[in-house]
Amino acid sequence: MLAMKYDSRMEYLANTWVKKCQFVHPTIDDELYQNTSQNLAISYGNPIIDFPQYIDRWHEERKDYDYNKNSCASGKVCGHYTQVS
């Protein structure tokens, strides 16, 4: 497993994007961050889903992750899981 460490460039990119206040994934041209992503969530109406519930939903994608191949199973989505795990 790779160790996570603080990155001031990533902080800058994240802050720049957040200030735009858009609910879409950004396109980042910086080669250092082409393999990065973010998890987006929004809740409205009734009942409102709280943030821990979103994390649980993203974590459920683990069933579709193949650790031997270090990728998602064919036709499955598990990128949210890899971001929170």
Coordinates of C-alpha atoms in Angstrom, one line a residue:
M1 CA 0.0 0.0 0.0
L2 CA 1.3 3.5 -0.8
A3 CA 1.5 6.0 2.0
M4 CA -0.5 9.1 1.7
K5 CA 1.2 12.5 2.2
Y6 CA 0.3 16.1 2.0
D7 CA 0.7 17.9 -1.3
S8 CA 0.5 21.7 -1.5
R9 CA -0.1 21.6 -5.3
M10 CA -3.1 19.3 -4.8
E11 CA -4.4 21.7 -2.2
Y12 CA -4.1 24.5 -4.7
L13 CA -5.9 22.6 -7.4
A14 CA -8.7 21.6 -5.1
N15 CA -9.1 25.1 -3.7
T16 CA -9.2 26.6 -7.2
W17 CA -11.9 24.2 -8.3
V18 CA -14.0 24.5 -5.2
K19 CA -14.1 28.3 -5.6
K20 CA -16.0 27.7 -8.9
C21 CA -18.8 26.0 -7.0
Q22 CA -19.7 23.6 -9.9
F23 CA -21.1 20.1 -9.3
V24 CA -19.1 18.4 -12.0
H25 CA -15.7 16.8 -12.1
P26 CA -12.9 19.1 -13.3
T27 CA -10.6 18.5 -16.1
I28 CA -7.0 18.9 -14.8
D29 CA -4.3 19.1 -17.5
D30 CA -1.4 18.9 -15.0
E31 CA 0.3 15.6 -15.8
L32 CA 1.0 15.1 -12.1
Y33 CA -2.7 14.8 -11.3
Q34 CA -4.1 12.9 -14.3
N35 CA -4.6 9.8 -12.1
T36 CA -6.5 11.7 -9.3
S37 CA -10.2 12.1 -8.9
Q38 CA -12.8 13.3 -6.5
N39 CA -16.0 12.0 -5.1
L40 CA -19.0 14.3 -5.5
A41 CA -22.3 14.0 -3.6
I42 CA -25.4 16.1 -3.3
S43 CA -28.6 15.6 -1.3
Y44 CA -31.9 17.3 -1.4
G45 CA -35.5 16.5 -0.8
N46 CA -36.7 14.0 1.9
P47 CA -35.0 12.2 3.4
I48 CA -31.7 14.0 3.1
I49 CA -28.7 11.6 3.0
D50 CA -25.9 12.6 5.3
F51 CA -22.2 12.5 4.4
P52 CA -21.4 9.2 6.2
Q53 CA -24.1 7.5 4.2
Y54 CA -22.3 8.6 1.0
I55 CA -19.0 7.2 2.2
D56 CA -20.8 3.9 3.0
R57 CA -22.2 3.8 -0.5
W58 CA -18.8 4.5 -2.0
H59 CA -17.2 1.8 0.2
E60 CA -19.8 -0.8 -1.0
E61 CA -18.0 -0.6 -4.4
R62 CA -15.2 -2.8 -2.9
K63 CA -17.1 -5.9 -4.0
D64 CA -16.3 -4.9 -7.6
Y65 CA -12.6 -4.2 -7.0
D66 CA -10.0 -6.9 -8.0
Y67 CA -7.0 -6.5 -5.8
N68 CA -4.9 -9.0 -7.8
K69 CA -5.4 -6.9 -10.9
N70 CA -5.5 -3.5 -9.1
S71 CA -8.6 -2.5 -11.0
C72 CA -12.3 -2.7 -11.2
A73 CA -14.1 -5.8 -12.4
S74 CA -15.1 -5.5 -16.1
G75 CA -18.1 -3.3 -16.5
K76 CA -18.2 -2.2 -12.9
V77 CA -17.6 1.1 -11.2
C78 CA -15.3 1.3 -8.1
G79 CA -13.4 4.5 -8.4
H80 CA -15.3 6.0 -5.5
Y81 CA -14.1 3.1 -3.4
T82 CA -10.5 3.5 -4.3
Q83 CA -10.7 7.2 -3.3
V84 CA -12.0 6.5 0.2
S85 CA -10.0 3.3 1.0

